[in-house]
mmCIF file of C-alpha atoms in Angstrom:
data_model
loop_
_atom_site.group_PDB
_atom_site.id
_atom_site.type_symbol
_atom_site.label_atom_id
_atom_site.label_comp_id
_atom_site.label_asym_id
_atom_site.label_seq_id
_atom_site.Cartn_x
_atom_site.Cartn_y
_atom_site.Cartn_z
ATOM 1 C CA UNK A 1 144.493 -36.594 40.094
ATOM 2 C CA UNK A 2 145.199 -36.385 43.770
ATOM 3 C CA UNK A 3 142.242 -36.163 46.222
ATOM 4 C CA UNK A 4 142.196 -32.578 47.753
ATOM 5 C CA UNK A 5 141.104 -32.859 51.370
ATOM 6 C CA UNK A 6 139.730 -30.199 53.696
ATOM 7 C CA UNK A 7 142.829 -30.655 55.803
ATOM 8 C CA UNK A 8 145.142 -29.954 52.781
ATOM 9 C CA UNK A 9 143.157 -26.811 52.075
ATOM 10 C CA UNK A 10 143.362 -25.777 55.788
ATOM 11 C CA UNK A 11 147.124 -26.264 55.866
ATOM 12 C CA UNK A 12 147.751 -24.181 52.673
ATOM 13 C CA UNK A 13 145.493 -21.441 54.126
ATOM 14 C CA UNK A 14 147.539 -21.278 57.273
ATOM 15 C CA UNK A 15 150.689 -21.079 55.402
ATOM 16 C CA UNK A 16 149.613 -18.380 52.975
ATOM 17 C CA UNK A 17 146.735 -16.448 54.538
ATOM 18 C CA UNK A 18 144.849 -16.924 51.273
ATOM 19 C CA UNK A 19 141.090 -17.700 51.116
ATOM 20 C CA UNK A 20 139.833 -21.266 51.137
ATOM 21 C CA UNK A 21 138.515 -21.346 47.589
ATOM 22 C CA UNK A 22 141.769 -20.016 46.128
ATOM 23 C CA UNK A 23 143.571 -22.574 48.239
ATOM 24 C CA UNK A 24 141.535 -25.399 46.963
ATOM 25 C CA UNK A 25 142.009 -24.141 43.265
ATOM 26 C CA UNK A 26 145.862 -23.982 43.821
ATOM 27 C CA UNK A 27 145.955 -27.556 45.187
ATOM 28 C CA UNK A 28 143.707 -28.901 42.245
ATOM 29 C CA UNK A 29 145.943 -27.216 39.723
ATOM 30 C CA UNK A 30 149.120 -28.562 41.273
ATOM 31 C CA UNK A 31 147.785 -32.062 41.910
ATOM 32 C CA UNK A 32 148.066 -31.616 45.652
ATOM 33 C CA UNK A 33 151.610 -30.553 45.866
ATOM 34 C CA UNK A 34 151.872 -28.143 48.838
ATOM 35 C CA UNK A 35 154.935 -26.309 47.803
ATOM 36 C CA UNK A 36 153.816 -26.035 44.204
ATOM 37 C CA UNK A 37 150.584 -24.642 45.391
ATOM 38 C CA UNK A 38 152.275 -21.945 47.360
ATOM 39 C CA UNK A 39 154.203 -21.002 44.263
ATOM 40 C CA UNK A 40 150.998 -21.094 42.120
ATOM 41 C CA UNK A 41 149.247 -18.637 44.554
ATOM 42 C CA UNK A 42 152.371 -16.362 44.659
ATOM 43 C CA UNK A 43 152.410 -16.303 40.697
ATOM 44 C CA UNK A 44 148.821 -15.238 40.844
ATOM 45 C CA UNK A 45 149.799 -12.460 43.277
ATOM 46 C CA UNK A 46 147.490 -14.047 45.849
ATOM 47 C CA UNK A 47 150.110 -14.865 48.405
ATOM 48 C CA UNK A 48 153.051 -13.029 49.924
ATOM 49 C CA UNK A 49 154.058 -16.016 52.057
ATOM 50 C CA UNK A 50 157.584 -16.434 50.763
ATOM 51 C CA UNK A 51 158.897 -17.265 54.252
ATOM 52 C CA UNK A 52 155.924 -19.226 55.773
ATOM 53 C CA UNK A 53 157.320 -22.553 54.812
ATOM 54 C CA UNK A 54 157.305 -25.025 57.705
ATOM 55 C CA UNK A 55 154.925 -25.104 60.590
ATOM 56 C CA UNK A 56 156.306 -25.437 64.161
ATOM 57 C CA UNK A 57 155.114 -28.757 65.307
ATOM 58 C CA UNK A 58 157.540 -30.717 67.564
ATOM 59 C CA UNK A 59 157.900 -29.939 71.252
ATOM 60 C CA UNK A 60 161.121 -29.625 73.351
ATOM 61 C CA UNK A 61 163.685 -26.846 73.815
ATOM 62 C CA UNK A 62 166.330 -24.842 71.895
ATOM 63 C CA UNK A 63 169.432 -24.616 74.088
ATOM 64 C CA UNK A 64 172.329 -22.222 73.527
ATOM 65 C CA UNK A 65 175.780 -22.126 75.319
ATOM 66 C CA UNK A 66 178.749 -19.829 74.991
ATOM 67 C CA UNK A 67 182.297 -19.527 75.877
ATOM 68 C CA UNK A 68 184.754 -16.684 74.932
ATOM 69 C CA UNK A 69 184.879 -16.531 71.141
ATOM 70 C CA UNK A 70 182.537 -19.426 70.634
ATOM 71 C CA UNK A 71 178.923 -20.487 70.883
ATOM 72 C CA UNK A 72 176.748 -23.630 70.387
ATOM 73 C CA UNK A 73 173.049 -24.054 69.680
ATOM 74 C CA UNK A 74 171.015 -27.443 69.778
ATOM 75 C CA UNK A 75 167.497 -28.531 69.374
ATOM 76 C CA UNK A 76 166.354 -31.364 71.516
ATOM 77 C CA UNK A 77 162.707 -32.687 70.833
ATOM 78 C CA UNK A 78 160.221 -34.231 73.153
ATOM 79 C CA UNK A 79 156.756 -35.444 72.737
ATOM 80 C CA UNK A 80 154.984 -32.889 74.801
ATOM 81 C CA UNK A 81 155.434 -29.347 75.857
ATOM 82 C CA UNK A 82 155.061 -30.466 79.498
ATOM 83 C CA UNK A 83 158.443 -32.132 79.307
ATOM 84 C CA UNK A 84 160.038 -28.885 78.383
ATOM 85 C CA UNK A 85 159.339 -27.621 81.793
ATOM 86 C CA UNK A 86 160.898 -30.678 83.525
ATOM 87 C CA UNK A 87 164.155 -29.896 85.362
ATOM 88 C CA UNK A 88 165.652 -33.138 84.291
ATOM 89 C CA UNK A 89 164.989 -32.473 80.621
ATOM 90 C CA UNK A 90 166.241 -28.818 80.812
ATOM 91 C CA UNK A 91 169.526 -30.020 82.521
ATOM 92 C CA UNK A 92 169.861 -32.618 79.740
ATOM 93 C CA UNK A 93 169.592 -29.873 76.924
ATOM 94 C CA UNK A 94 172.134 -27.698 78.672
ATOM 95 C CA UNK A 95 174.506 -30.614 79.009
ATOM 96 C CA UNK A 96 174.041 -31.348 75.278
ATOM 97 C CA UNK A 97 174.655 -27.763 74.356
ATOM 98 C CA UNK A 98 177.886 -27.756 76.580
ATOM 99 C CA UNK A 99 179.236 -30.877 74.945
ATOM 100 C CA UNK A 100 178.522 -29.473 71.375
ATOM 101 C CA UNK A 101 180.609 -26.379 72.284
ATOM 102 C CA UNK A 102 183.593 -28.808 72.727
ATOM 103 C CA UNK A 103 183.068 -31.441 69.895
ATOM 104 C CA UNK A 104 181.316 -29.302 67.247
ATOM 105 C CA UNK A 105 177.909 -29.349 65.546
ATOM 106 C CA UNK A 106 177.897 -32.851 64.152
ATOM 107 C CA UNK A 107 175.050 -34.866 65.810
ATOM 108 C CA UNK A 108 176.618 -38.173 65.588
ATOM 109 C CA UNK A 109 179.820 -36.864 67.125
ATOM 110 C CA UNK A 110 177.806 -35.321 70.031
ATOM 111 C CA UNK A 111 175.924 -38.564 70.689
ATOM 112 C CA UNK A 112 179.112 -40.602 71.211
ATOM 113 C CA UNK A 113 180.902 -37.812 73.257
ATOM 114 C CA UNK A 114 181.198 -38.266 76.998
ATOM 115 C CA UNK A 115 179.513 -36.171 79.595
ATOM 116 C CA UNK A 116 180.885 -37.416 82.959
ATOM 117 C CA UNK A 117 180.811 -41.298 82.846
ATOM 118 C CA UNK A 118 178.243 -41.811 80.159
ATOM 119 C CA UNK A 119 177.805 -40.690 76.478
ATOM 120 C CA UNK A 120 175.121 -38.234 75.382
ATOM 121 C CA UNK A 121 173.315 -40.919 73.700
ATOM 122 C CA UNK A 122 173.246 -42.862 77.067
ATOM 123 C CA UNK A 123 172.123 -39.753 78.880
ATOM 124 C CA UNK A 124 169.273 -39.318 76.501
ATOM 125 C CA UNK A 125 168.323 -42.967 76.887
ATOM 126 C CA UNK A 126 168.476 -42.479 80.621
ATOM 127 C CA UNK A 127 166.157 -39.397 80.490
ATOM 128 C CA UNK A 128 163.754 -41.300 78.341
ATOM 129 C CA UNK A 129 163.544 -44.125 80.924
ATOM 130 C CA UNK A 130 163.189 -41.701 83.703
ATOM 131 C CA UNK A 131 160.649 -39.143 82.247
ATOM 132 C CA UNK A 132 158.786 -41.804 80.151
ATOM 133 C CA UNK A 133 158.626 -39.936 76.899
ATOM 134 C CA UNK A 134 160.684 -40.201 73.777
ATOM 135 C CA UNK A 135 163.368 -37.523 73.116
ATOM 136 C CA UNK A 136 165.840 -36.972 70.185
ATOM 137 C CA UNK A 137 168.625 -34.665 69.411
ATOM 138 C CA UNK A 138 167.518 -33.174 66.174
ATOM 139 C CA UNK A 139 170.314 -30.809 65.207
ATOM 140 C CA UNK A 140 173.305 -28.613 66.464
ATOM 141 C CA UNK A 141 175.585 -26.043 65.267
ATOM 142 C CA UNK A 142 178.713 -24.282 66.580
ATOM 143 C CA UNK A 143 180.036 -20.797 65.565
ATOM 144 C CA UNK A 144 183.414 -19.215 66.556
ATOM 145 C CA UNK A 145 185.512 -16.104 65.970
ATOM 146 C CA UNK A 146 189.155 -15.354 65.819
ATOM 147 C CA UNK A 147 188.536 -12.007 67.655
ATOM 148 C CA UNK A 148 185.197 -10.548 68.586
ATOM 149 C CA UNK A 149 182.030 -12.259 70.018
ATOM 150 C CA UNK A 150 179.433 -14.826 69.359
ATOM 151 C CA UNK A 151 176.339 -13.203 70.569
ATOM 152 C CA UNK A 152 173.081 -15.075 71.471
ATOM 153 C CA UNK A 153 169.416 -14.475 71.923
ATOM 154 C CA UNK A 154 166.697 -16.841 73.283
ATOM 155 C CA UNK A 155 163.062 -16.058 72.666
ATOM 156 C CA UNK A 156 160.402 -17.262 74.997
ATOM 157 C CA UNK A 157 163.109 -18.222 77.482
ATOM 158 C CA UNK A 158 162.021 -20.654 80.191
ATOM 159 C CA UNK A 159 165.423 -20.984 81.816
ATOM 160 C CA UNK A 160 168.902 -19.486 81.111
ATOM 161 C CA UNK A 161 169.790 -20.356 77.532
ATOM 162 C CA UNK A 162 166.669 -22.369 76.900
ATOM 163 C CA UNK A 163 163.535 -21.459 74.969
ATOM 164 C CA UNK A 164 161.528 -21.903 71.755
ATOM 165 C CA UNK A 165 163.770 -19.800 69.350
ATOM 166 C CA UNK A 166 167.516 -19.515 69.757
ATOM 167 C CA UNK A 167 170.027 -17.476 67.706
ATOM 168 C CA UNK A 168 173.848 -17.431 67.501
ATOM 169 C CA UNK A 169 175.551 -14.703 65.460
ATOM 170 C CA UNK A 170 179.295 -14.283 65.037
ATOM 171 C CA UNK A 171 180.722 -10.834 64.898
ATOM 172 C CA UNK A 172 184.447 -10.607 64.003
ATOM 173 C CA UNK A 173 186.083 -7.333 65.276
ATOM 174 C CA UNK A 174 189.283 -6.163 66.948
ATOM 175 C CA UNK A 175 187.174 -3.691 69.039
ATOM 176 C CA UNK A 176 185.785 -3.538 72.665
ATOM 177 C CA UNK A 177 184.159 -6.893 73.219
ATOM 178 C CA UNK A 178 181.668 -5.386 75.844
ATOM 179 C CA UNK A 179 180.296 -2.899 73.366
ATOM 180 C CA UNK A 180 180.405 -5.488 70.636
ATOM 181 C CA UNK A 181 178.387 -7.897 72.837
ATOM 182 C CA UNK A 182 175.707 -5.191 73.204
ATOM 183 C CA UNK A 183 175.151 -4.746 69.391
ATOM 184 C CA UNK A 184 175.600 -8.459 68.857
ATOM 185 C CA UNK A 185 172.656 -9.213 71.046
ATOM 186 C CA UNK A 186 170.619 -6.716 69.093
ATOM 187 C CA UNK A 187 171.465 -8.279 65.923
ATOM 188 C CA UNK A 188 170.570 -11.687 67.395
ATOM 189 C CA UNK A 189 167.273 -10.299 68.378
ATOM 190 C CA UNK A 190 166.770 -9.031 64.858
ATOM 191 C CA UNK A 191 167.570 -12.387 63.367
ATOM 192 C CA UNK A 192 165.020 -14.007 65.728
ATOM 193 C CA UNK A 193 162.330 -11.658 64.570
ATOM 194 C CA UNK A 194 163.134 -11.251 60.874
ATOM 195 C CA UNK A 195 164.459 -14.702 60.104
ATOM 196 C CA UNK A 196 166.851 -13.814 57.138
ATOM 197 C CA UNK A 197 167.935 -16.504 54.758
ATOM 198 C CA UNK A 198 171.580 -15.383 54.557
ATOM 199 C CA UNK A 199 173.953 -12.697 55.595
ATOM 200 C CA UNK A 200 174.034 -11.043 52.128
ATOM 201 C CA UNK A 201 173.025 -11.875 48.518
ATOM 202 C CA UNK A 202 176.181 -13.817 47.954
ATOM 203 C CA UNK A 203 175.053 -16.383 50.620
ATOM 204 C CA UNK A 204 171.743 -17.173 49.232
ATOM 205 C CA UNK A 205 171.363 -20.693 47.817
ATOM 206 C CA UNK A 206 171.440 -20.482 44.040
ATOM 207 C CA UNK A 207 168.361 -22.762 43.899
ATOM 208 C CA UNK A 208 166.440 -20.350 45.998
ATOM 209 C CA UNK A 209 167.405 -17.456 43.698
ATOM 210 C CA UNK A 210 166.356 -19.401 40.601
ATOM 211 C CA UNK A 211 163.103 -20.398 42.193
ATOM 212 C CA UNK A 212 162.416 -16.737 42.999
ATOM 213 C CA UNK A 213 163.405 -15.624 39.401
ATOM 214 C CA UNK A 214 161.044 -18.137 37.966
ATOM 215 C CA UNK A 215 158.156 -17.002 40.135
ATOM 216 C CA UNK A 216 158.606 -13.504 39.368
ATOM 217 C CA UNK A 217 158.981 -14.022 35.607
ATOM 218 C CA UNK A 218 155.813 -16.176 35.510
ATOM 219 C CA UNK A 219 153.913 -13.549 37.540
ATOM 220 C CA UNK A 220 155.003 -10.797 35.190
ATOM 221 C CA UNK A 221 154.165 -12.916 32.130
ATOM 222 C CA UNK A 222 150.545 -13.399 33.498
ATOM 223 C CA UNK A 223 150.407 -9.590 34.029
ATOM 224 C CA UNK A 224 150.982 -9.301 30.263
ATOM 225 C CA UNK A 225 154.409 -7.762 30.487
ATOM 226 C CA UNK A 226 156.525 -8.021 27.324
ATOM 227 C CA UNK A 227 159.321 -10.566 27.212
ATOM 228 C CA UNK A 228 161.806 -7.932 26.441
ATOM 229 C CA UNK A 229 161.096 -6.155 29.798
ATOM 230 C CA UNK A 230 160.723 -9.392 31.999
ATOM 231 C CA UNK A 231 164.485 -9.906 32.654
ATOM 232 C CA UNK A 232 165.024 -6.330 33.646
ATOM 233 C CA UNK A 233 161.960 -6.137 36.045
ATOM 234 C CA UNK A 234 162.843 -9.609 37.367
ATOM 235 C CA UNK A 235 166.227 -8.264 38.437
ATOM 236 C CA UNK A 236 164.565 -5.518 40.064
ATOM 237 C CA UNK A 237 162.306 -7.771 41.857
ATOM 238 C CA UNK A 238 165.254 -9.867 42.963
ATOM 239 C CA UNK A 239 166.751 -6.809 44.594
ATOM 240 C CA UNK A 240 163.689 -6.395 46.581
ATOM 241 C CA UNK A 241 163.796 -10.090 47.641
ATOM 242 C CA UNK A 242 167.337 -9.617 48.839
ATOM 243 C CA UNK A 243 166.381 -6.549 50.786
ATOM 244 C CA UNK A 244 163.614 -8.498 52.485
ATOM 245 C CA UNK A 245 165.472 -11.684 53.018
ATOM 246 C CA UNK A 246 169.172 -11.041 53.700
ATOM 247 C CA UNK A 247 170.457 -9.893 57.021
ATOM 248 C CA UNK A 248 172.603 -6.898 56.151
ATOM 249 C CA UNK A 249 169.932 -5.420 53.818
ATOM 250 C CA UNK A 250 166.966 -5.927 56.141
ATOM 251 C CA UNK A 251 165.491 -2.807 57.898
ATOM 252 C CA UNK A 252 166.988 -3.014 61.349
ATOM 253 C CA UNK A 253 164.092 -3.712 63.958
ATOM 254 C CA UNK A 254 165.550 -1.331 66.430
ATOM 255 C CA UNK A 255 165.638 1.563 63.725
ATOM 256 C CA UNK A 256 163.880 0.659 60.506
ATOM 257 C CA UNK A 257 165.127 3.843 58.820
ATOM 258 C CA UNK A 258 168.473 1.987 58.394
ATOM 259 C CA UNK A 259 169.578 -1.430 57.484
ATOM 260 C CA UNK A 260 171.409 -3.909 59.719
ATOM 261 C CA UNK A 261 174.531 -3.156 57.646
ATOM 262 C CA UNK A 262 174.194 0.557 58.164
ATOM 263 C CA UNK A 263 173.531 0.154 61.861
ATOM 264 C CA UNK A 264 176.672 -2.057 62.269
ATOM 265 C CA UNK A 265 178.635 0.591 60.329
ATOM 266 C CA UNK A 266 177.537 3.312 62.772
ATOM 267 C CA UNK A 267 178.445 1.236 65.851
ATOM 268 C CA UNK A 268 182.019 0.746 64.565
ATOM 269 C CA UNK A 269 182.907 4.045 66.147
ATOM 270 C CA UNK A 270 181.645 3.089 69.579
ATOM 271 C CA UNK A 271 183.261 -0.504 69.323
ATOM 272 C CA UNK A 272 186.517 0.933 68.113
ATOM 273 C CA UNK A 273 187.042 -1.112 65.048
ATOM 274 C CA UNK A 274 185.370 -2.658 61.847
ATOM 275 C CA UNK A 275 182.498 -5.215 62.529
ATOM 276 C CA UNK A 276 181.894 -8.125 60.196
ATOM 277 C CA UNK A 277 179.184 -10.696 60.525
ATOM 278 C CA UNK A 278 180.724 -14.064 59.648
ATOM 279 C CA UNK A 279 177.907 -16.298 60.460
ATOM 280 C CA UNK A 280 174.534 -16.873 62.063
ATOM 281 C CA UNK A 281 172.234 -19.653 63.043
ATOM 282 C CA UNK A 282 168.619 -19.366 63.930
ATOM 283 C CA UNK A 283 166.659 -22.381 65.329
ATOM 284 C CA UNK A 284 162.860 -22.303 65.862
ATOM 285 C CA UNK A 285 161.608 -25.239 67.780
ATOM 286 C CA UNK A 286 160.027 -27.884 65.508
ATOM 287 C CA UNK A 287 160.220 -25.923 62.249
ATOM 288 C CA UNK A 288 159.658 -28.224 59.282
ATOM 289 C CA UNK A 289 158.445 -31.116 61.305
ATOM 290 C CA UNK A 290 154.901 -32.077 60.863
ATOM 291 C CA UNK A 291 153.286 -33.248 64.042
ATOM 292 C CA UNK A 292 150.687 -36.043 63.711
ATOM 293 C CA UNK A 293 147.145 -35.279 65.008
ATOM 294 C CA UNK A 294 144.722 -37.621 66.384
ATOM 295 C CA UNK A 295 140.994 -37.386 65.558
ATOM 296 C CA UNK A 296 139.465 -40.001 67.899
ATOM 297 C CA UNK A 297 135.877 -39.627 66.358
ATOM 298 C CA UNK A 298 137.285 -40.175 62.898
ATOM 299 C CA UNK A 299 139.297 -43.122 63.968
ATOM 300 C CA UNK A 300 136.171 -44.788 65.636
ATOM 301 C CA UNK A 301 134.269 -44.037 62.436
ATOM 302 C CA UNK A 302 136.925 -45.547 60.161
ATOM 303 C CA UNK A 303 136.964 -48.640 62.305
ATOM 304 C CA UNK A 304 133.163 -49.019 61.803
ATOM 305 C CA UNK A 305 132.445 -47.895 65.326
ATOM 306 C CA UNK A 306 133.760 -51.046 67.055
ATOM 307 C CA UNK A 307 135.557 -50.989 70.313
#
């Protein structure tokens, strides 16, 4: 049996918003498995935290860069938030995003690509030596369209194209690109806020759907629903899941009486042609990375109080 620590209980509470005792019970029942504990709480109807999976921990910047019909997004991590305000570091992130636009979203390909006389890997090494702090290119992506726009949005922007959350969204359309860019930015802002998992139900990972179905079925069984009904009400529950989690079905943040899909359909008249979302990327700085914390008093105590 795994030892359930106060820190584990605190982390689960922050993820789910559930009370401390229920969090401790969930961890005990799941032998300390954090993700299984989240599922256990949801099955009990105690948590609605389907999307709170990953705490933002790493520092650095998200950078976006665009050209006609194309856009790139990168995450470059640093050890402290202070470095994110450094002009040298900001210039490095912009340079990496520019190179990604040319060579694509593969991190290894970006690192060996040249920016001037040196490779991106060399540029990062030089910045580490100059600033005195470790830095890494964690991930990158590129979207493009045949006709239309790749729109962007950066939240908590500290410089042009640099911030804590970045979004690219690709809109294919033969219509007016200026009008399309306006609606594209709104959709990008919606993605930053609502954090959809896919464009529509067909794009959701089958493993995610299976996990959701299992959670719903177990929850309904615990509520005493007959097995003959469970399949039907689980499918109904999945429709709610898709409405909450997929871009085109989510209530549009600029007019929640209509879905994003309906809002795009209405904009087609102004744009002058059909609009199709062909892809999006949303990066939030440090998501999924656990940052180590240092408790000096605990370290001293563990060392027997010696110095």
